[in-house]
Short mmCIF file of C-alpha atoms in Angstrom, two decimals:
data_model
loop_
_atom_site.label_atom_id
_atom_site.label_comp_id
_atom_site.label_asym_id
_atom_site.label_seq_id
_atom_site.Cartn_x
_atom_site.Cartn_y
_atom_site.Cartn_z
CA MET A 6 -0.18 0.02 0.14
CA THR A 7 1.32 3.36 -1.15
CA ARG A 8 2.10 5.71 1.91
CA GLU A 9 -0.11 8.85 1.77
CA THR A 10 2.02 12.01 1.48
CA PRO A 11 0.36 15.15 2.67
CA ILE A 12 0.60 18.11 0.38
CA VAL A 13 2.20 21.44 1.36
CA VAL A 14 -0.16 23.82 0.00
CA ASN A 15 2.32 26.71 -0.08
CA SER A 16 5.16 24.52 -1.63
CA VAL A 17 4.54 25.94 -5.20
CA ARG A 18 4.04 29.23 -3.94
CA ASP A 19 7.28 28.98 -2.10
CA ALA A 20 9.26 27.68 -4.99
CA ILE A 21 8.07 30.59 -7.33
CA VAL A 22 9.13 33.19 -4.59
CA SER A 23 12.59 31.62 -4.16
CA VAL A 24 13.04 31.82 -7.81
CA LEU A 25 11.92 35.22 -8.59
CA GLN A 26 13.40 36.60 -5.55
CA ARG A 27 16.88 35.34 -6.76
CA GLU A 28 16.24 36.56 -10.26
CA ILE A 29 15.35 40.14 -8.83
CA LEU A 30 18.43 40.14 -6.68
CA SER A 31 20.76 39.20 -9.21
CA GLY A 32 19.28 41.74 -11.86
CA ILE A 33 17.58 39.47 -14.18
CA HIS A 34 14.47 41.46 -13.40
CA PRO A 35 15.42 45.14 -13.28
CA PRO A 36 13.67 47.67 -11.28
CA GLY A 37 10.49 48.88 -12.96
CA ARG A 38 10.01 45.74 -14.98
CA ARG A 39 6.23 44.27 -14.92
CA MET A 40 5.50 41.00 -13.58
CA LEU A 41 2.48 39.61 -15.33
CA GLU A 42 0.73 36.77 -13.49
CA ARG A 43 -0.53 35.12 -16.81
CA GLU A 44 3.20 34.95 -18.12
CA LEU A 45 4.66 33.68 -15.04
CA ALA A 46 1.97 31.14 -14.69
CA ARG A 47 3.00 29.96 -18.32
CA ARG A 48 6.56 30.14 -17.22
CA PHE A 49 6.10 27.92 -14.21
CA GLN A 50 3.14 25.64 -15.71
CA VAL A 51 0.88 26.77 -12.95
CA SER A 52 -2.41 28.37 -12.25
CA THR A 53 -2.50 32.05 -11.72
CA ILE A 54 -3.14 31.51 -7.98
CA PRO A 55 0.18 30.30 -6.84
CA VAL A 56 1.76 33.03 -9.01
CA ARG A 57 -0.57 35.72 -7.49
CA GLU A 58 0.31 34.48 -3.93
CA ALA A 59 3.99 34.48 -4.63
CA LEU A 60 3.66 38.06 -5.99
CA ILE A 61 1.93 38.93 -2.71
CA GLU A 62 4.72 37.66 -0.81
CA LEU A 63 7.28 39.27 -2.79
CA GLU A 64 5.68 42.56 -2.03
CA ASN A 65 5.81 41.89 1.73
CA ARG A 66 9.41 41.35 1.18
CA GLY A 67 9.45 44.69 -0.65
CA LEU A 68 10.81 43.39 -3.98
CA VAL A 69 7.70 44.23 -5.95
CA ARG A 70 5.16 46.88 -5.96
CA SER A 71 1.23 46.46 -6.95
CA ARG A 72 -0.67 49.09 -8.59
CA PHE A 73 -4.52 49.14 -9.11
CA ASN A 74 -5.23 47.78 -12.65
CA HIS A 75 -1.50 47.76 -13.34
CA GLY A 76 -0.40 44.68 -11.74
CA CYS A 77 3.05 44.21 -9.96
CA ALA A 78 6.33 45.71 -10.98
CA VAL A 79 9.67 45.22 -9.67
CA ILE A 80 10.39 47.80 -6.96
CA GLN A 81 12.24 51.05 -8.23
CA LEU A 82 13.37 53.19 -5.15
CA SER A 83 13.79 56.97 -5.20
CA ALA A 84 16.71 58.62 -3.41
CA GLU A 85 14.00 59.75 -0.76
CA GLU A 86 13.12 55.99 -0.44
CA VAL A 87 16.64 54.77 -0.23
CA THR A 88 17.40 57.26 2.41
CA HIS A 89 14.47 55.99 4.54
CA ALA A 90 15.18 52.45 4.10
CA SER A 91 18.90 52.85 5.06
CA ARG A 92 18.14 55.11 8.05
CA PHE A 93 15.76 52.28 9.02
CA ARG A 94 18.71 49.68 8.52
CA ARG A 95 21.09 51.70 10.49
CA ALA A 96 18.56 51.94 13.26
CA LEU A 97 17.76 48.11 13.47
CA GLU A 98 20.42 45.84 12.05
CA PRO A 99 22.98 46.62 14.39
CA ALA A 100 20.89 45.91 17.28
CA VAL A 101 20.01 42.54 15.59
CA VAL A 102 23.43 41.79 15.19
CA ALA A 103 24.11 42.31 18.63
CA TRP A 104 21.29 40.03 19.78
CA ALA A 105 22.80 37.38 17.43
CA GLY A 106 26.11 37.54 18.87
CA LYS A 107 24.59 36.57 22.27
CA ARG A 108 23.01 33.50 20.80
CA LEU A 109 25.45 32.28 18.11
CA SER A 110 25.86 28.54 18.01
CA GLU A 111 28.59 26.47 16.59
CA GLU A 112 26.28 25.47 13.74
CA ASP A 113 25.30 29.26 13.14
CA LYS A 114 29.05 30.04 13.13
CA ARG A 115 29.58 27.15 10.49
CA THR A 116 26.80 28.55 8.31
CA LEU A 117 28.14 31.90 8.56
CA HIS A 118 31.35 30.94 7.45
CA GLU A 119 29.98 28.87 4.52
CA GLN A 120 27.87 31.61 3.18
CA LEU A 121 31.04 33.97 3.52
CA ALA A 122 32.88 31.55 1.28
CA ARG A 123 29.76 31.90 -1.25
CA LEU A 124 30.19 35.74 -1.01
CA GLU A 125 34.08 35.76 -1.42
CA SER A 126 33.91 33.35 -4.32
CA ALA A 127 31.49 35.80 -6.35
CA ALA A 128 33.76 38.72 -5.27
CA GLU A 129 36.85 36.72 -6.77
CA LYS A 130 35.26 36.16 -9.91
CA GLY A 131 33.88 39.77 -10.25
CA ASP A 132 30.22 38.48 -10.64
CA LEU A 133 28.31 41.57 -9.45
CA PRO A 134 24.81 40.02 -9.67
CA GLU A 135 25.92 36.85 -7.66
CA PHE A 136 27.71 38.95 -5.11
CA PHE A 137 24.68 40.94 -4.38
CA TYR A 138 22.47 37.80 -4.17
CA GLN A 139 25.12 36.20 -1.75
CA ASP A 140 25.18 39.26 0.21
CA ILE A 141 21.48 39.44 1.20
CA VAL A 142 21.83 35.41 2.12
CA PHE A 143 24.87 36.26 4.35
CA HIS A 144 22.81 39.01 6.04
CA ARG A 145 20.03 36.66 6.55
CA ALA A 146 22.34 34.17 8.03
CA VAL A 147 23.55 36.86 10.57
CA TRP A 148 19.99 37.97 11.50
CA ARG A 149 18.62 34.46 12.06
CA PRO A 150 20.48 33.62 15.39
CA SER A 151 18.80 36.84 17.08
CA GLY A 152 15.72 34.62 17.42
CA ASN A 153 13.52 37.80 16.48
CA PRO A 154 11.29 36.95 13.67
CA TYR A 155 9.63 40.59 13.71
CA ALA A 156 12.99 42.29 13.29
CA ILE A 157 14.24 39.76 10.48
CA ARG A 158 11.03 40.33 8.45
CA ALA A 159 11.33 43.99 8.92
CA LEU A 160 14.96 44.07 7.97
CA GLU A 161 14.02 41.57 4.91
CA ALA A 162 11.34 44.38 3.58
CA ALA A 163 13.76 47.25 3.77
CA MET A 164 17.00 45.74 2.52
CA SER A 165 15.85 43.48 -0.20
CA PRO A 166 14.73 46.40 -2.39
CA LEU A 167 17.66 48.35 -1.18
CA PHE A 168 19.96 45.50 -2.68
CA ALA A 169 17.79 45.13 -5.87
CA CYS A 170 18.05 48.87 -6.57
CA GLY A 171 21.76 49.02 -5.47
CA LEU A 172 22.67 46.01 -7.83
CA MET A 173 21.18 48.04 -10.78
CA LEU A 174 22.74 51.27 -9.93
CA VAL A 175 26.39 49.94 -9.10
CA LYS A 176 26.85 47.59 -12.12
CA ASP A 177 27.68 50.34 -14.54
CA THR A 178 30.31 52.04 -12.36
CA ALA A 179 33.85 51.05 -11.09
CA SER A 180 33.74 52.15 -7.85
CA PHE A 181 32.04 49.17 -6.04
CA ASP A 182 35.08 47.17 -4.93
CA LEU A 183 33.80 43.45 -4.33
CA ARG A 184 36.93 42.20 -2.92
CA GLN A 185 37.28 45.10 -0.48
CA GLU A 186 33.36 44.72 0.54
CA ALA A 187 33.87 40.83 0.86
CA ARG A 188 37.04 41.72 3.40
CA LYS A 189 34.65 43.73 5.14
CA HIS A 190 32.19 40.78 5.60
CA ARG A 191 35.01 38.63 6.60
CA VAL A 192 36.26 41.01 9.50
CA LEU A 193 32.43 41.03 10.55
CA THR A 194 32.27 37.26 10.27
CA ASP A 195 35.48 36.74 12.34
CA ALA A 196 34.56 39.43 14.95
CA LEU A 197 31.04 37.98 15.46
CA CYS A 198 32.19 34.22 15.57
CA ALA A 199 34.92 35.39 18.17
CA GLY A 200 32.41 36.99 20.57
CA LYS A 201 33.49 40.67 19.82
CA THR A 202 30.06 41.84 19.15
CA ALA A 203 30.95 45.35 19.25
CA GLU A 204 33.73 44.96 16.77
CA ALA A 205 31.07 43.07 14.43
CA VAL A 206 28.59 46.22 14.85
CA ASN A 207 31.02 48.65 14.11
CA MET A 208 31.85 46.79 10.87
CA LEU A 209 28.34 46.50 10.01
CA ARG A 210 27.82 50.13 10.26
CA ARG A 211 30.84 50.74 7.84
CA ILE A 212 29.31 48.16 5.40
CA ALA A 213 25.88 49.66 5.59
CA GLY A 214 27.23 53.47 5.52
CA ASN A 215 29.47 52.87 2.43
CA PHE A 216 26.60 51.15 0.59
CA GLU A 217 24.31 53.99 1.05
CA ARG A 218 26.48 56.76 0.44
CA GLN A 219 27.56 54.97 -3.07
CA VAL A 220 23.86 54.08 -4.03
CA LEU A 221 22.74 57.92 -3.21
CA ALA A 222 25.67 59.41 -5.05
CA ILE A 223 24.73 57.55 -8.30
CA LEU A 224 20.92 58.34 -7.82
CA ARG A 225 21.76 62.07 -7.32
CA GLY A 226 24.47 62.00 -9.89
CA ARG A 227 21.46 60.75 -12.56
CA SER A 228 19.16 63.51 -11.17
CA HIS A 229 21.53 66.15 -11.67
CA ARG A 230 22.26 64.98 -14.97
CA SER A 231 18.61 64.62 -15.93
CA SER A 232 17.98 68.37 -14.77
CA ALA A 233 20.67 69.63 -16.83
CA ASN A 234 19.37 68.11 -20.14
CA THR A 235 15.70 69.34 -19.48
#
């Protein structure tokens, strides 16, 4: 007799979320691109129901934005929105890192070092889209030991669109040094795993501050050029 296997209702939705989230964070779907339910349903060979549920979850994570009668599009942040999201990140993420530092297990440390290795590999290859994707996964690995799901969800909603926007903005510049950024993440990891929480928090602030400055500089530069051409 065949053993009954319960169906996980959200498994299809979650699989679609996972694929689209990675594609957005690696730049396959640039900011502003529409995400059409019927096209996605054909692509994944499913009905529009799990696609619609997946888009709702992606909106909750801050990666897409829905508009009445226009469907969903990949989020596109203004300089003001980047400032707000970055300010929120600066306020919350250091606290989450400090909480994580108090609860870090040996398994958590292994997970962090494994994820750091993926980040460093992307940096060595000069693979910017992969680096940005592995970067957000790295930060999730830092947040998870904090044990605070509310803070983690809030950071996910603020930082996912920041990273998606940042990728599209820095990919055409030479100012974003992947190897240097990877080295900063190694310092953060080593400090956190050694119980030097204050040092880890300070490095996190440096990483976040540098990212914010570079993204805002590019956005404002584009705004000035656009104004000069009108």
